[in-house]
Short mmCIF file of C-alpha atoms in Angstrom, two decimals:
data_model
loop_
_atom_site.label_atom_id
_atom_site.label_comp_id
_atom_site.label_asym_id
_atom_site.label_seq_id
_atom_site.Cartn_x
_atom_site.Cartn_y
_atom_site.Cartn_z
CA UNK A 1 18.19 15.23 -5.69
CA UNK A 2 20.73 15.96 -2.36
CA UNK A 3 20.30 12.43 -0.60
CA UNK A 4 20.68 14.59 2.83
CA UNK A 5 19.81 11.06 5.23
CA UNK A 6 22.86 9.01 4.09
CA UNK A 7 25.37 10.71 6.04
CA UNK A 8 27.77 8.49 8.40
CA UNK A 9 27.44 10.31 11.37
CA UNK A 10 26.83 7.84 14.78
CA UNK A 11 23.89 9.37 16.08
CA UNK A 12 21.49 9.44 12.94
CA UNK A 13 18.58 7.16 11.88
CA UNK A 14 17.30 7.15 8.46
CA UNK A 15 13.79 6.38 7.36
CA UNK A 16 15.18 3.13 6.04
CA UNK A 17 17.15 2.20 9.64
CA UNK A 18 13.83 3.40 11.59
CA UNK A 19 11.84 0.58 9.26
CA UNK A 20 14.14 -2.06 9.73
CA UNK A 21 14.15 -1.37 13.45
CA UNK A 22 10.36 -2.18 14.29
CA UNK A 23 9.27 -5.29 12.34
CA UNK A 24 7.39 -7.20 14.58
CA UNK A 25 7.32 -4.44 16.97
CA UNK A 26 3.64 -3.31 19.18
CA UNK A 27 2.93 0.56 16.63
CA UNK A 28 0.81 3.25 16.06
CA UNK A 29 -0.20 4.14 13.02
CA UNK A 30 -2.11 7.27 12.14
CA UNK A 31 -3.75 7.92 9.39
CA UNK A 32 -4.05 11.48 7.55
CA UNK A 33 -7.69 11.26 8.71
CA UNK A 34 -6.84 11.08 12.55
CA UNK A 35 -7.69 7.25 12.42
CA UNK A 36 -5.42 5.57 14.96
CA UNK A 37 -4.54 1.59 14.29
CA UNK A 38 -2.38 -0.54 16.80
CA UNK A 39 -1.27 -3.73 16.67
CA UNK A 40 1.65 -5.37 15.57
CA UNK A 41 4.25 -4.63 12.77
CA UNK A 42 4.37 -7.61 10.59
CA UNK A 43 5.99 -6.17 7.66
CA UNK A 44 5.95 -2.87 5.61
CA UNK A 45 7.51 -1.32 2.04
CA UNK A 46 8.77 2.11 0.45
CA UNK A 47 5.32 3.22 0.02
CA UNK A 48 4.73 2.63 3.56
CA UNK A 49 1.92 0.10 2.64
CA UNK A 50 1.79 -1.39 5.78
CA UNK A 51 0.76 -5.52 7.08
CA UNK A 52 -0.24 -5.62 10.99
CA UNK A 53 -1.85 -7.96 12.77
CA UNK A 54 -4.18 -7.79 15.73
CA UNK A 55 -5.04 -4.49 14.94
CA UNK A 56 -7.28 -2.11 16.89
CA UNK A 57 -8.83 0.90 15.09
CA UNK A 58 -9.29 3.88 17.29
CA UNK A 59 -11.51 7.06 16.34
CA UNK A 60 -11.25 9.60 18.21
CA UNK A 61 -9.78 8.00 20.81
CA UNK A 62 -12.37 5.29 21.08
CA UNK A 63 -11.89 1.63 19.66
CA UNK A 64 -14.09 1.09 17.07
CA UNK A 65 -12.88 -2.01 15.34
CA UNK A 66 -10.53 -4.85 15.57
CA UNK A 67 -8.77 -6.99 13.20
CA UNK A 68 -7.15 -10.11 12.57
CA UNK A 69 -5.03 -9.06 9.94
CA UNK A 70 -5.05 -5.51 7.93
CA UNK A 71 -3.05 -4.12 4.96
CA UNK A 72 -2.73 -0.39 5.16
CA UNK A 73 -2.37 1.77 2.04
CA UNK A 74 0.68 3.98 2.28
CA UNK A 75 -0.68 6.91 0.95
CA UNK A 76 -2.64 7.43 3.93
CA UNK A 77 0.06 7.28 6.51
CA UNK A 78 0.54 10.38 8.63
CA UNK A 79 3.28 8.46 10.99
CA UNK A 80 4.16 5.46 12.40
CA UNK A 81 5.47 5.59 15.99
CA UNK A 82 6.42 2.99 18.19
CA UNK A 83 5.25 4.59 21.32
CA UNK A 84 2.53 3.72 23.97
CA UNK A 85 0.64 6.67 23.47
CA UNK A 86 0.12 9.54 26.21
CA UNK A 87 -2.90 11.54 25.87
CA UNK A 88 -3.35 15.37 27.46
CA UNK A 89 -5.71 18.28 26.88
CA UNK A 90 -4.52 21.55 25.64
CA UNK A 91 -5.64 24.87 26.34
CA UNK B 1 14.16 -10.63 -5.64
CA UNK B 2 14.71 -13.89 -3.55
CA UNK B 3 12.43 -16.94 -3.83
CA UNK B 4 9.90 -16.86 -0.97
CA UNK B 5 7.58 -20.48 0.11
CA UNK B 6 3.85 -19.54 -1.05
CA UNK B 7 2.20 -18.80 2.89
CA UNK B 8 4.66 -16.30 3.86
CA UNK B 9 4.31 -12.61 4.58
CA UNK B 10 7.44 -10.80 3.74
CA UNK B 11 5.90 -7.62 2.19
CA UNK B 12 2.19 -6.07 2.95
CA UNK B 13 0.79 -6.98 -0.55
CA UNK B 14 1.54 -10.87 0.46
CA UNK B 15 -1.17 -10.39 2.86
CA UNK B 16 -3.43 -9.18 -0.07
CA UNK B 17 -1.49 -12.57 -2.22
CA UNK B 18 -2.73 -14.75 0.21
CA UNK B 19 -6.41 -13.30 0.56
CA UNK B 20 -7.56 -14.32 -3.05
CA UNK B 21 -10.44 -16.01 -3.91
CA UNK B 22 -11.30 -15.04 -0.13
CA UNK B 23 -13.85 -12.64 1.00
CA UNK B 24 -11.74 -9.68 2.43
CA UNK B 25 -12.70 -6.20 3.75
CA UNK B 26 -12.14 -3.02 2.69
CA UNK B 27 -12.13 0.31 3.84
CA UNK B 28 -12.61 3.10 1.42
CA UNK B 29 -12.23 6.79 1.65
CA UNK B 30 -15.42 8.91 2.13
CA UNK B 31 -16.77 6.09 4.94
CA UNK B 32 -17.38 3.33 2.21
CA UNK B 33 -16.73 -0.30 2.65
CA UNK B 34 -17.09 -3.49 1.13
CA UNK B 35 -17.22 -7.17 1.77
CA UNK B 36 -17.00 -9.24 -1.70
CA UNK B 37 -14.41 -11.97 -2.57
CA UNK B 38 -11.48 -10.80 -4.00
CA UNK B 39 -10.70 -12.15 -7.33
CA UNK B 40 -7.67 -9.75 -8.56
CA UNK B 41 -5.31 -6.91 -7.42
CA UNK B 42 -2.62 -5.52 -8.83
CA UNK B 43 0.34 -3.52 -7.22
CA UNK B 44 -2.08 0.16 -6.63
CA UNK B 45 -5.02 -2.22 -5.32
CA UNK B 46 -6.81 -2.04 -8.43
CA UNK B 47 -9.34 -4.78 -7.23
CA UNK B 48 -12.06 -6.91 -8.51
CA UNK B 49 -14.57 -8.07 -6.20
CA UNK B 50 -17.44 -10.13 -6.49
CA UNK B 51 -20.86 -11.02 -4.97
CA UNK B 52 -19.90 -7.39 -2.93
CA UNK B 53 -21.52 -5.58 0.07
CA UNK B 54 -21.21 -2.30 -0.24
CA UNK B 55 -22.08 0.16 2.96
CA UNK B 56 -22.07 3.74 2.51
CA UNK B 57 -22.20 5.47 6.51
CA UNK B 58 -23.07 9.09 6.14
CA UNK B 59 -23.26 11.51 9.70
CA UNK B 60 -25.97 13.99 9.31
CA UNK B 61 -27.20 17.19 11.36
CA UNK B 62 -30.84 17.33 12.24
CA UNK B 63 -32.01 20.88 11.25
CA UNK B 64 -33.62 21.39 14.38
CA UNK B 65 -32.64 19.54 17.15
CA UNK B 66 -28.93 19.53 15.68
CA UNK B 67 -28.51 16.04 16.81
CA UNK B 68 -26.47 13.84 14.96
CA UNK B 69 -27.91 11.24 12.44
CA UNK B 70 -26.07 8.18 11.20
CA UNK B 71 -27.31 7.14 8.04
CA UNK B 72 -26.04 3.79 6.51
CA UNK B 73 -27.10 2.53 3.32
CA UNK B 74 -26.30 -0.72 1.78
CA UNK B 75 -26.73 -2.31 -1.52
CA UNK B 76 -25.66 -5.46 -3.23
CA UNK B 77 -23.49 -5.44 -6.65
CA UNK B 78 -22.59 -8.92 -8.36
CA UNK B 79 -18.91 -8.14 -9.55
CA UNK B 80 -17.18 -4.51 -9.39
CA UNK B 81 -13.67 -2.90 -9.82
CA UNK B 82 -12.11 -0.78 -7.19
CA UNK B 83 -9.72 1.50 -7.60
CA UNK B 84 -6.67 1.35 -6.19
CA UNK B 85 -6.51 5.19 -4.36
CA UNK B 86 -9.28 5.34 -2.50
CA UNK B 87 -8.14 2.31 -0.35
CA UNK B 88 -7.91 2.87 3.30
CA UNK B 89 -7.40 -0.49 4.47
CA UNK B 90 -8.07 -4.11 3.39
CA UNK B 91 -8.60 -7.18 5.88
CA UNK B 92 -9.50 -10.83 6.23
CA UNK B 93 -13.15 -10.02 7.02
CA UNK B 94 -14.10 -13.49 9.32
CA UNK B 95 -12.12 -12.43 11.50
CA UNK B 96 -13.05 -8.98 12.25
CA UNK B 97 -14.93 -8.13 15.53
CA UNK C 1 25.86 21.92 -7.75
CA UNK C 2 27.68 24.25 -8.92
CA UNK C 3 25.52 26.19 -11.10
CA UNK C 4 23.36 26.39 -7.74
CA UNK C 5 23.29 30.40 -6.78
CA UNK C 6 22.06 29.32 -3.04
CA UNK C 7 24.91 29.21 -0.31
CA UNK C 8 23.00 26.55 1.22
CA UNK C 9 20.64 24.03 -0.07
CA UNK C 10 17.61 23.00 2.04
CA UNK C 11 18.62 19.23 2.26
CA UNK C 12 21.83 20.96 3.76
CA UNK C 13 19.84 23.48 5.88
CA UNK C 14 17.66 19.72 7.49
CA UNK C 15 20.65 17.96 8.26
CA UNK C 16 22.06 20.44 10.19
CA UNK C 17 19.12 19.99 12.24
CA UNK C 18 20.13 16.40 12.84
CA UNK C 19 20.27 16.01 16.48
CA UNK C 20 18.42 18.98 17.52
CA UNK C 21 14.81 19.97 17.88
CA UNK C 22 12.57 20.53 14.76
CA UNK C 23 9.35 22.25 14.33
CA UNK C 24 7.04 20.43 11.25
CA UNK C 25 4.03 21.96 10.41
CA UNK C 26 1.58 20.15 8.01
CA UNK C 27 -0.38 20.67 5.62
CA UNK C 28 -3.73 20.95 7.76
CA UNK C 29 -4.60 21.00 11.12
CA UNK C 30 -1.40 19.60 12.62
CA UNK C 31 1.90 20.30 14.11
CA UNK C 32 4.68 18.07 15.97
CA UNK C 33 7.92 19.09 17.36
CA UNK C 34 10.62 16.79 18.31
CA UNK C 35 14.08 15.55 17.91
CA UNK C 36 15.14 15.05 13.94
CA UNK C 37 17.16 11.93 14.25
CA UNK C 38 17.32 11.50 10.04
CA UNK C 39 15.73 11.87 6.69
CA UNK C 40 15.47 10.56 2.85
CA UNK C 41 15.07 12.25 -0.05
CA UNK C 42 11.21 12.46 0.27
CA UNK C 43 11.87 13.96 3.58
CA UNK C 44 10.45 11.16 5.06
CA UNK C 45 11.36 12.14 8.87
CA UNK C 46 12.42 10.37 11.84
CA UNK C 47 11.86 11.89 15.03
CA UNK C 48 12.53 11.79 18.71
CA UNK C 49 10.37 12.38 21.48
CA UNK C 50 7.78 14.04 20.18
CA UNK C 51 4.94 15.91 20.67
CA UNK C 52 1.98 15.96 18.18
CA UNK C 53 -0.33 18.83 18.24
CA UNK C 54 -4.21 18.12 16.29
CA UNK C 55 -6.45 21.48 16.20
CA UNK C 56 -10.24 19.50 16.32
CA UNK C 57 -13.99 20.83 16.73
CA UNK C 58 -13.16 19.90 20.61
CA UNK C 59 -9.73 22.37 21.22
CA UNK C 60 -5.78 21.27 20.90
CA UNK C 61 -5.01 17.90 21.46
CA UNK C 62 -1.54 16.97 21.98
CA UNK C 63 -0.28 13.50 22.15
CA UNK C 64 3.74 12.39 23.08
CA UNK C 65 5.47 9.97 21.11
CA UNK C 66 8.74 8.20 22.02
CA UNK C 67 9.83 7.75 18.15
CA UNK C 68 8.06 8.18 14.99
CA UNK C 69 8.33 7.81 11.20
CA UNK C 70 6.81 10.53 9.59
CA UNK C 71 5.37 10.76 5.95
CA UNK C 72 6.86 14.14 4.24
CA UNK C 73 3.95 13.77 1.84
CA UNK C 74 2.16 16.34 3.89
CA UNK C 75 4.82 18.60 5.36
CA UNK C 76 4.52 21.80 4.51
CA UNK C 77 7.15 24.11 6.69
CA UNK C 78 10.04 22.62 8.70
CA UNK C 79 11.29 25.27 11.27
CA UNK C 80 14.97 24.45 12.94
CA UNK C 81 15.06 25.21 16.99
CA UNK C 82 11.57 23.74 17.53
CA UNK C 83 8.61 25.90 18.66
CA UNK C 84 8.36 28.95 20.63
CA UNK C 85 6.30 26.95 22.85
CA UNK C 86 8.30 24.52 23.79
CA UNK C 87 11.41 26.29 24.42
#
């Protein structure tokens, strides 16, 4: 195993720097499914098993859902951003 | 591992911690879910669940009209185990919308 | 290491992308491209202003993302320079 992430340079940010960067932080998180959820960081692990709290669950775009609080398994993470999303049609 | 107070949520399986003996939500892959109280977990989200609500939500195609038909069936089971990998997502369920 | 035949090993090959635009296609339907700003050992990325593109029933969607953490569970090809189409 070549730990490639730990490297000193200035301008980097490692998984581990991104994570402790957006506790309680407005995210997106999308599932390997396409399932969106936003809401609020409240806390997260290695696994990416992920606590958020008022969470909105978007299919396809639409909001289908909303919850108080929601633990997200980490196996089904695709990303986590911390963007407002912007949404355009391709060709 | 530092000593945390009891009601606080400094990892994502606290939130689970501090949902026993609750009824909680959960989201399963292939569009199951259930609503039982949650009487044990462990660290994959092995889970046992009682007095459970299970609803299956299945999309099907009409032969001839190809509309789309959302089928959901429910059905009661006294006590079950879950296991842990087909979690999606688990949740406090009085509060959800 | 040094019983490695390989002038280069791929961890090597990703951080030299550190800084510049990367092109990660997954497993499935889906390709981003952005900015690499770092990685683990899982290849767990971190990336910079991104744009996420989803092949569905309805045609490409693409969606722009200031900064994301991505799983490297489902990466399957990591191409250094971006994509042609964004170039």
């Amino acid at each position: 195993m070549s730990g490639g992430g730990d490297i000193g340079s200035t301008n980097t940010k490692t998984p581990a720097d991104f994570l402790k960067s957006i506790r309680g932080r407005p995210v997106v998180v999308k599932l390997n499914s396409g399932v969106d959820y936003r809401g609020i960081l409240a806390c997260l692990d290695g696994y990416m098993n992920i606590a958020m709290e008022q969470t909105e669950e978007y299919v396809n775009g639409q909001l289908k859902n909303k919850y108080g609080d929601a633990f997200i398994r980490g196996n089904n993470v695709l990303y986590i951003s911390t963007s407002k999303m912007t949404l355009a049609d391709g060709a | 591992m530092a000593t945390e107070e009891e009601s606080t949520v400094k990892e994502p399986l606290d939130l689970i911690r501090l949902s026993l003996d609750e009824r909680i939500y959960v989201k399963l892959r292939s569009d199951r879910e259930l609503r039982g109280k949650l009487h044990a977990y462990d660290q994959h989200l092995n889970m046992i669940l009682g007095d459970v609500e299970e609803v299956v939500t299945a999309v099907e195609i009409d032969d001839e009209t190809y509309e789309e038909i959302v089928r959901t069936t429910r059905r009661s089971v006294p006590f079950l185990f879950v296991r842990g990998d087909g979690v999606i997502l688990v949740s406090p369920p009085l509060r959800t919308a | 290491m040094a019983n490695n035949p390989s002038q280069l090993l791929p961890s090597e090959l990703i951080d030299r992308c550190i800084g510049s635009k990367i092109w990660v296609i997954m497993k499935g339907d889906k390709e981003l491209v952005g900015t690499l700003k770092g990685f683990d050992v899982y290849v767990n990325m971190v990336l910079e202003d991104v744009t996420e593109y989803e092949i569905t029933a309805e045609g490409r969607r693409i969606t722009k993302l200031d900064q994301i953490l991505l799983n490297g569970n489902n990466i399957a090809i990591l191409v250094p320079g971006g994509s042609p189409e964004t170039e």
